CSV table of N, CA, C and O in Angstrom, one decimal:
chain,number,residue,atom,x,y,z
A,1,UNK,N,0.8,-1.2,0.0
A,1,UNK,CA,0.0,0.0,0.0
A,1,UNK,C,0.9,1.3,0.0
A,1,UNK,O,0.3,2.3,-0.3
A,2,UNK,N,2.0,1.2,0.3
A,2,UNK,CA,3.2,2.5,0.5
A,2,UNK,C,3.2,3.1,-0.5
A,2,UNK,O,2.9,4.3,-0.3
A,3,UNK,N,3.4,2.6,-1.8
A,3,UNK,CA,3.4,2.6,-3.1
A,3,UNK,C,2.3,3.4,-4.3
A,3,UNK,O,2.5,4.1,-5.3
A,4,UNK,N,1.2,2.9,-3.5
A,4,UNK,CA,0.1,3.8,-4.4
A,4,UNK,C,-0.3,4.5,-4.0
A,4,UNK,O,-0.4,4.6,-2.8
A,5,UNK,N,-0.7,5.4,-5.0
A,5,UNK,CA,-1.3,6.5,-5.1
A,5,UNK,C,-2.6,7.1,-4.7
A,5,UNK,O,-3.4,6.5,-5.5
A,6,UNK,N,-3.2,7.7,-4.2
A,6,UNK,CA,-4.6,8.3,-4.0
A,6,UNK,C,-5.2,8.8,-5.3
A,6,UNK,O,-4.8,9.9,-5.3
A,7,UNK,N,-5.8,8.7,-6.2
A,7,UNK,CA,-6.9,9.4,-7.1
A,7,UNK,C,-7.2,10.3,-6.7
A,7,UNK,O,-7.5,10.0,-5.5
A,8,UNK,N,-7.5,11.6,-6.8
A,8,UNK,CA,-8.3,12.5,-6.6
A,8,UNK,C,-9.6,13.0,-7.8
A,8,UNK,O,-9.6,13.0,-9.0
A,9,UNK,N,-10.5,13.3,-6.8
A,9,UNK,CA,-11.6,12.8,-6.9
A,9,UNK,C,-12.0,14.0,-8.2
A,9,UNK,O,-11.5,15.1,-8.1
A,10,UNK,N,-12.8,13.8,-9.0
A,10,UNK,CA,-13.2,14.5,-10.3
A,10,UNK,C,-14.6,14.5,-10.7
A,10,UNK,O,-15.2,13.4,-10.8
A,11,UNK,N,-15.0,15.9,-10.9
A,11,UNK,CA,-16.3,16.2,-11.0
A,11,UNK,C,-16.9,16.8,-12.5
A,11,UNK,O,-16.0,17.6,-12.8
A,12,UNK,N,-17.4,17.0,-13.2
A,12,UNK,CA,-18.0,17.7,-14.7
A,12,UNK,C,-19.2,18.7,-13.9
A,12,UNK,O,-20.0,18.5,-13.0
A,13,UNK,N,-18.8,19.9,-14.6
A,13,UNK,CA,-19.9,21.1,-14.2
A,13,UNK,C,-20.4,21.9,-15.0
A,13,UNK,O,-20.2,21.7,-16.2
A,14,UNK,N,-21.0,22.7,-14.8
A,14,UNK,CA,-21.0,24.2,-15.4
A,14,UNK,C,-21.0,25.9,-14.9
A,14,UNK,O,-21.8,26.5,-14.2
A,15,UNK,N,-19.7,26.3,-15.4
A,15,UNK,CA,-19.3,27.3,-14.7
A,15,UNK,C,-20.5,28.5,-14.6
A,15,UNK,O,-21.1,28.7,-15.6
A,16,UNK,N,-20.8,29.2,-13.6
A,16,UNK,CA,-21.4,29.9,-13.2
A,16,UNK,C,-21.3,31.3,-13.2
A,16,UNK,O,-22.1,32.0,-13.8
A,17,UNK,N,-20.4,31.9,-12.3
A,17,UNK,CA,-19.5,32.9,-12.1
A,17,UNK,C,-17.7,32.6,-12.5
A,17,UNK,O,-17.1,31.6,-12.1
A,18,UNK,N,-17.3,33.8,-13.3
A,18,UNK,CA,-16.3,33.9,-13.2
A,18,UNK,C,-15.4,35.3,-13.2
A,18,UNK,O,-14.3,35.6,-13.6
A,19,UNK,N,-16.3,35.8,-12.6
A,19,UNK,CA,-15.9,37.5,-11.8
A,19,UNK,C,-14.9,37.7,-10.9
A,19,UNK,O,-14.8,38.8,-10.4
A,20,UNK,N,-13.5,36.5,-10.6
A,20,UNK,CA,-13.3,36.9,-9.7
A,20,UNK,C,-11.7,36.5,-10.8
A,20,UNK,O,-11.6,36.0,-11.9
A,21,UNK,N,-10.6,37.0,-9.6
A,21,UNK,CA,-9.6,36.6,-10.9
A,21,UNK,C,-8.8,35.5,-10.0
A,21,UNK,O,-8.3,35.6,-8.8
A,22,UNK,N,-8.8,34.3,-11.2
A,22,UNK,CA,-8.2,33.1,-10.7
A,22,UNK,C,-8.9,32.1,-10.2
A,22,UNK,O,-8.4,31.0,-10.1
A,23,UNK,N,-10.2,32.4,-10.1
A,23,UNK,CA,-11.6,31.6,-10.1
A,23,UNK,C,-12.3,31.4,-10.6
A,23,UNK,O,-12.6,32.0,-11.7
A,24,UNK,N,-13.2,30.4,-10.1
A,24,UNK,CA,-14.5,29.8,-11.2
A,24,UNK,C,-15.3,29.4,-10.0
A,24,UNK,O,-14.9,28.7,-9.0
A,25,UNK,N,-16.5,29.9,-10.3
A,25,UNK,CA,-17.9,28.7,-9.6
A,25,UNK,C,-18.4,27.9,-10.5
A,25,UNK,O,-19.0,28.1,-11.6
A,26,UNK,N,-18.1,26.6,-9.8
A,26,UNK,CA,-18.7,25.8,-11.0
A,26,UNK,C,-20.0,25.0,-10.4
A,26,UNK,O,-19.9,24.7,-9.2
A,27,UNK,N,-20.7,24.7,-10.8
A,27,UNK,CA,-22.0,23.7,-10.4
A,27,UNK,C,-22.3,22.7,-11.0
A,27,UNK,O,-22.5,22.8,-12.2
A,28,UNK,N,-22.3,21.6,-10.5
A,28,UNK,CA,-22.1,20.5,-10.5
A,28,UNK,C,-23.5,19.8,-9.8
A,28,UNK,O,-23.7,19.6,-8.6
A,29,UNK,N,-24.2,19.4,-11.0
A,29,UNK,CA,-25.4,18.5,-10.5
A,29,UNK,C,-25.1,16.9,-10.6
A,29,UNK,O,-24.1,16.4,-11.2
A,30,UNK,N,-26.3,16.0,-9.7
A,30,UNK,CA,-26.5,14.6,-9.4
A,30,UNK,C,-27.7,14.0,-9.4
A,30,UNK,O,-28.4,14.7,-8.7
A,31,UNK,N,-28.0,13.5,-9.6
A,31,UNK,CA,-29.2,12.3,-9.6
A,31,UNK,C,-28.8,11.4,-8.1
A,31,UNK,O,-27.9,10.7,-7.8
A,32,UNK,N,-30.2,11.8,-7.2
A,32,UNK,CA,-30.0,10.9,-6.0
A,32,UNK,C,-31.6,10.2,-5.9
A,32,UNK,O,-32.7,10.7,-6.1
A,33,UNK,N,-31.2,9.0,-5.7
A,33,UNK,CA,-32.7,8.2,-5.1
A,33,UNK,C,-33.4,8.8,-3.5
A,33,UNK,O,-32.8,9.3,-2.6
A,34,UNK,N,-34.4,8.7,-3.7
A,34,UNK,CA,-35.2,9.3,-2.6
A,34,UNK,C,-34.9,8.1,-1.5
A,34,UNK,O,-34.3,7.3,-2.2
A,35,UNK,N,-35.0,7.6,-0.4
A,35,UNK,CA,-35.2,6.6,0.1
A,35,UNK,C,-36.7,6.5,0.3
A,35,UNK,O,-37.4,5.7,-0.3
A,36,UNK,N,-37.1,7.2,1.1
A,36,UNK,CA,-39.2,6.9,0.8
A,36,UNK,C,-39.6,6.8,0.2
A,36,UNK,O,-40.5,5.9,0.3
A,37,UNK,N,-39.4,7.4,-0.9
A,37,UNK,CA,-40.1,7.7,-2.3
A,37,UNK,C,-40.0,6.9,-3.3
A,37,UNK,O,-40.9,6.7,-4.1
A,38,UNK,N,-38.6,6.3,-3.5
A,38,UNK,CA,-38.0,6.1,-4.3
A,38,UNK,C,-37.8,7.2,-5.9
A,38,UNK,O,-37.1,7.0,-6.9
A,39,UNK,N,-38.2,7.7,-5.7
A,39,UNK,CA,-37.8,9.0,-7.2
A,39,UNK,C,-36.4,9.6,-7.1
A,39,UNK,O,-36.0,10.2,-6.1
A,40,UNK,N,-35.9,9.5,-8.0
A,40,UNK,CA,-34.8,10.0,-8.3
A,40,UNK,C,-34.3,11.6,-8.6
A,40,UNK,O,-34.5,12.2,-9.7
A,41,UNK,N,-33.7,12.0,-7.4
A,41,UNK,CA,-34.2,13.7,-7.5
A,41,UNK,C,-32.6,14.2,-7.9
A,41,UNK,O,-31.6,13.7,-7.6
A,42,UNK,N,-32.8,15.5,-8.8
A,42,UNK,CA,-31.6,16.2,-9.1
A,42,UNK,C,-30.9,17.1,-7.9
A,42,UNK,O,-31.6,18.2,-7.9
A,43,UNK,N,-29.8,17.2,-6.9
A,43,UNK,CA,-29.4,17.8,-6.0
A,43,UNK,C,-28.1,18.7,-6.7
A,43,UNK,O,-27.6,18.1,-7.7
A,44,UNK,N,-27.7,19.8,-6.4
A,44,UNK,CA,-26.5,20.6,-6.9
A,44,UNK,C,-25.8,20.9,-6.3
A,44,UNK,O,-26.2,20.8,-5.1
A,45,UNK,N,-24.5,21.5,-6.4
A,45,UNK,CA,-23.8,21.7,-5.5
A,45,UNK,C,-22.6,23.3,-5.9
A,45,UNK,O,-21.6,23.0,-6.6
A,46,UNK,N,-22.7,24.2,-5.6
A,46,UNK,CA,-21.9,24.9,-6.2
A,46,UNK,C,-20.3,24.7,-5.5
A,46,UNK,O,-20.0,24.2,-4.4
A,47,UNK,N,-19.5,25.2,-6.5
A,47,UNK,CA,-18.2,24.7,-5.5
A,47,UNK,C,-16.9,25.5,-6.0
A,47,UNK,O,-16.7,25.1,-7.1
A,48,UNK,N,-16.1,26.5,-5.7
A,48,UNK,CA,-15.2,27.4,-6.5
A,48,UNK,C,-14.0,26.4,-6.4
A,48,UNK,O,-13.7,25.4,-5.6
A,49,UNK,N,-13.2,27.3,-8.3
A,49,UNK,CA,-12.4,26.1,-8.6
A,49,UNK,C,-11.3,26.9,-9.0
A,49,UNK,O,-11.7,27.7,-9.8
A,50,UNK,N,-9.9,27.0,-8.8
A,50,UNK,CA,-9.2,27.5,-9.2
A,50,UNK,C,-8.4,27.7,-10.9
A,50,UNK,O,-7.3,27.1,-11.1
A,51,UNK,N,-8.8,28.3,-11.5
A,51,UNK,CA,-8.4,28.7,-13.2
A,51,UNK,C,-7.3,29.8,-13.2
A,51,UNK,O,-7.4,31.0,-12.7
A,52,UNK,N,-6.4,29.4,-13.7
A,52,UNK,CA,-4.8,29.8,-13.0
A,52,UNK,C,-4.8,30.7,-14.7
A,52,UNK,O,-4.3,31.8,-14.5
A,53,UNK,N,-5.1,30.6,-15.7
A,53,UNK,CA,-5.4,31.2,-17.2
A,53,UNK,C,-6.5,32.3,-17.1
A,53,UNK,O,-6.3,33.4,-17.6
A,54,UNK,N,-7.4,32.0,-16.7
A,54,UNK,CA,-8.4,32.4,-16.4
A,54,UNK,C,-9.1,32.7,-18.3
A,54,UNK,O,-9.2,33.8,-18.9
A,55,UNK,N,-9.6,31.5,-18.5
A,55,UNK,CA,-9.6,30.7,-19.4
A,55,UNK,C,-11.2,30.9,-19.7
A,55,UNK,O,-11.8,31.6,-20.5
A,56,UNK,N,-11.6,29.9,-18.6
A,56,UNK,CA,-13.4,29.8,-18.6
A,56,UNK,C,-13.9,31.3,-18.7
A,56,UNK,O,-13.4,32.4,-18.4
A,57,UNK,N,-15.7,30.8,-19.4
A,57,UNK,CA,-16.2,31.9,-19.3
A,57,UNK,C,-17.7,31.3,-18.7
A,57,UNK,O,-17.8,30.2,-18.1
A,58,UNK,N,-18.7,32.2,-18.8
A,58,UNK,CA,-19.7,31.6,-18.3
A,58,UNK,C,-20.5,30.6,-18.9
A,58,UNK,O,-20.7,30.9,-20.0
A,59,UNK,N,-21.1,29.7,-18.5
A,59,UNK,CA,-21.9,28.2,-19.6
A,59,UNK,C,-21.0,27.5,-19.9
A,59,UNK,O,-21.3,26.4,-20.4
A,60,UNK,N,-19.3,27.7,-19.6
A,60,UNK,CA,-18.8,26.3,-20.2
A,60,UNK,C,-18.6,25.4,-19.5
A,60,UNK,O,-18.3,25.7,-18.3
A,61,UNK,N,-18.8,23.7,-19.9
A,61,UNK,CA,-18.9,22.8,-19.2
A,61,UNK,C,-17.3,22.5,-19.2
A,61,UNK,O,-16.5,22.7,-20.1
A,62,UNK,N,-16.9,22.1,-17.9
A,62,UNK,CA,-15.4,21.9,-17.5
A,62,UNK,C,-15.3,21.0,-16.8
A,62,UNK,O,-16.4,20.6,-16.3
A,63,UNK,N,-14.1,20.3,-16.6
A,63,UNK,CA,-13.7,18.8,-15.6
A,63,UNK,C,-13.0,19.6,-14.6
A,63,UNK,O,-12.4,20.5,-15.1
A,64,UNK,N,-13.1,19.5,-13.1
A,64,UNK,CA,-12.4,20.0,-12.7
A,64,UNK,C,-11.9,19.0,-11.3
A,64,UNK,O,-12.7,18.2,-10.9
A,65,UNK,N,-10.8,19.1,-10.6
A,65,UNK,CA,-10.4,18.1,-10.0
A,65,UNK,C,-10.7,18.3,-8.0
A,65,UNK,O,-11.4,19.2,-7.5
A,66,UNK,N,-10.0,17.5,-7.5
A,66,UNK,CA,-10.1,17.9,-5.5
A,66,UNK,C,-8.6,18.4,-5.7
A,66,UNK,O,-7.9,17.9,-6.6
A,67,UNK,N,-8.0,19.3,-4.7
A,67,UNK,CA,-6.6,19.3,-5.0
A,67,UNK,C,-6.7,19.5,-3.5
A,67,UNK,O,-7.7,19.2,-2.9
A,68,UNK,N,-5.5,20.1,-2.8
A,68,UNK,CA,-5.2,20.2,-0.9
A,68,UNK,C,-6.3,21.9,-1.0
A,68,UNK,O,-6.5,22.3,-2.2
A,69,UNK,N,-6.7,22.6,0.1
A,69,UNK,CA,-6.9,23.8,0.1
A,69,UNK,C,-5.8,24.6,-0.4
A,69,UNK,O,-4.6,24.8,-0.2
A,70,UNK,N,-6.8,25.1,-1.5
A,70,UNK,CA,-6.0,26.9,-1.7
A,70,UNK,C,-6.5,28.7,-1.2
A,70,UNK,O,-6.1,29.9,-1.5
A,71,UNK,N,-7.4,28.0,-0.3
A,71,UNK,CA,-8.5,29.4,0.0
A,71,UNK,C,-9.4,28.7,1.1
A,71,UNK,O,-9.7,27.6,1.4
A,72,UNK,N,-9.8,30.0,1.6
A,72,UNK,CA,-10.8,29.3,3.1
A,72,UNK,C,-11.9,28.7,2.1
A,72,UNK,O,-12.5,27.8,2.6
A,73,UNK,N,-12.4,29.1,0.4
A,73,UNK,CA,-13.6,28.3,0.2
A,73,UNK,C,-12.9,27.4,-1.6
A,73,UNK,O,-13.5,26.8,-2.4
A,74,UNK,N,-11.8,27.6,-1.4
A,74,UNK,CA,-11.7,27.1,-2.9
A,74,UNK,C,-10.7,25.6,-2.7
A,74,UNK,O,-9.5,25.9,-2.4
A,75,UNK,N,-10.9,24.2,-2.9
A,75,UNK,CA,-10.1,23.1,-3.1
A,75,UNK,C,-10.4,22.5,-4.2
A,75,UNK,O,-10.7,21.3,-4.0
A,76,UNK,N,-10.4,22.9,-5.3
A,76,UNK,CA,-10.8,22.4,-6.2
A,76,UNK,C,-9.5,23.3,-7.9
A,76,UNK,O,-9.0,24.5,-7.7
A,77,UNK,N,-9.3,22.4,-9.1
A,77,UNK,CA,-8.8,23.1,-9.9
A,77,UNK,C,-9.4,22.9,-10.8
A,77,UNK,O,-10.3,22.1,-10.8
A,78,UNK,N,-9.0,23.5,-12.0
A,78,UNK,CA,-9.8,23.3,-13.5
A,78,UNK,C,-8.8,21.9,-13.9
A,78,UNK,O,-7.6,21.7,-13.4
A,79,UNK,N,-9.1,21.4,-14.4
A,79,UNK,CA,-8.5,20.4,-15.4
A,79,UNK,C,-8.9,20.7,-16.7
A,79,UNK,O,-7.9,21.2,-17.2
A,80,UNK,N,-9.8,20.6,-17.6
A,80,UNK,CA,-10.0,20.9,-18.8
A,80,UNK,C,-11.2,21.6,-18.8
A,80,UNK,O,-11.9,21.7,-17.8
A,81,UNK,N,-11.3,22.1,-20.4
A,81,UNK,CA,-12.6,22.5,-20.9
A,81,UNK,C,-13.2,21.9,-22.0
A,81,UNK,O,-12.6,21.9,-23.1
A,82,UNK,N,-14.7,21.3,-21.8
A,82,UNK,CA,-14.9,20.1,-22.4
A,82,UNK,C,-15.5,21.3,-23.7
A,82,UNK,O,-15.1,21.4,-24.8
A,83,UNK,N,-16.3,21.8,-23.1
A,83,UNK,CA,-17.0,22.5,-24.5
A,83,UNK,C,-17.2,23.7,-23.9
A,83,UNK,O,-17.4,24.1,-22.7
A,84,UNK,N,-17.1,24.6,-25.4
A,84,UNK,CA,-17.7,26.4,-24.7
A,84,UNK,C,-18.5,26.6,-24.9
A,84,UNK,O,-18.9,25.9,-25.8
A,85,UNK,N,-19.6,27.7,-24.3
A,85,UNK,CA,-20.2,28.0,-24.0
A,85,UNK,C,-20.9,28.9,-25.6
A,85,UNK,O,-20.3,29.8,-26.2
A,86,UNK,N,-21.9,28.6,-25.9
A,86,UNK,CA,-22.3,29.2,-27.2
A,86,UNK,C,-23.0,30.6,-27.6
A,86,UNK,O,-24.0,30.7,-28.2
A,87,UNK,N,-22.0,31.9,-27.0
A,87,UNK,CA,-23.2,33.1,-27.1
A,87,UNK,C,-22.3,33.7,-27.8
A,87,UNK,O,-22.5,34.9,-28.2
């Protein structure tokens, strides 16, 4: 076990805000089963991500990764951008 590595964990979103410099809000939805109900409900999650380019703009869908903290609210970075945003 010495040996291997941890994965860090990777999410697909859509950026939100990018007003700030060096950042991104990205939102990141899920599909969860109800346990009572059983229906499958959409839950979201916003989460700021660090864009070192400052690349993204708003509507584009991006991969973005967990990395250690870089801010009291940002642990997360961009990894790519899947598609832009069409306006």
């Amino acid at each position: 076990m010495a040996g291997q590595e941890k994965k860090a964990r990777t999410a697909q979103g859509v950026v939100v805000s990018n007003g700030m410099q060096d950042s991104i809000v990205v939102l990141t939805a899920r599909f969860v089963k109800h346990a009572k109900y059983k229906k499958f409900i959409r839950k979201s999650t916003k989460v700021m991500a660090h864009d070192a380019e400052n690349a993204c703009g708003v509507g584009d869908t991006v991969t973005i990764e967990e990395c250690k903290p870089l801010s009291k609210n940002k642990s997360w970075t961009l990894v790519s951008i899947d598609s832009k945003a069409k306006i």
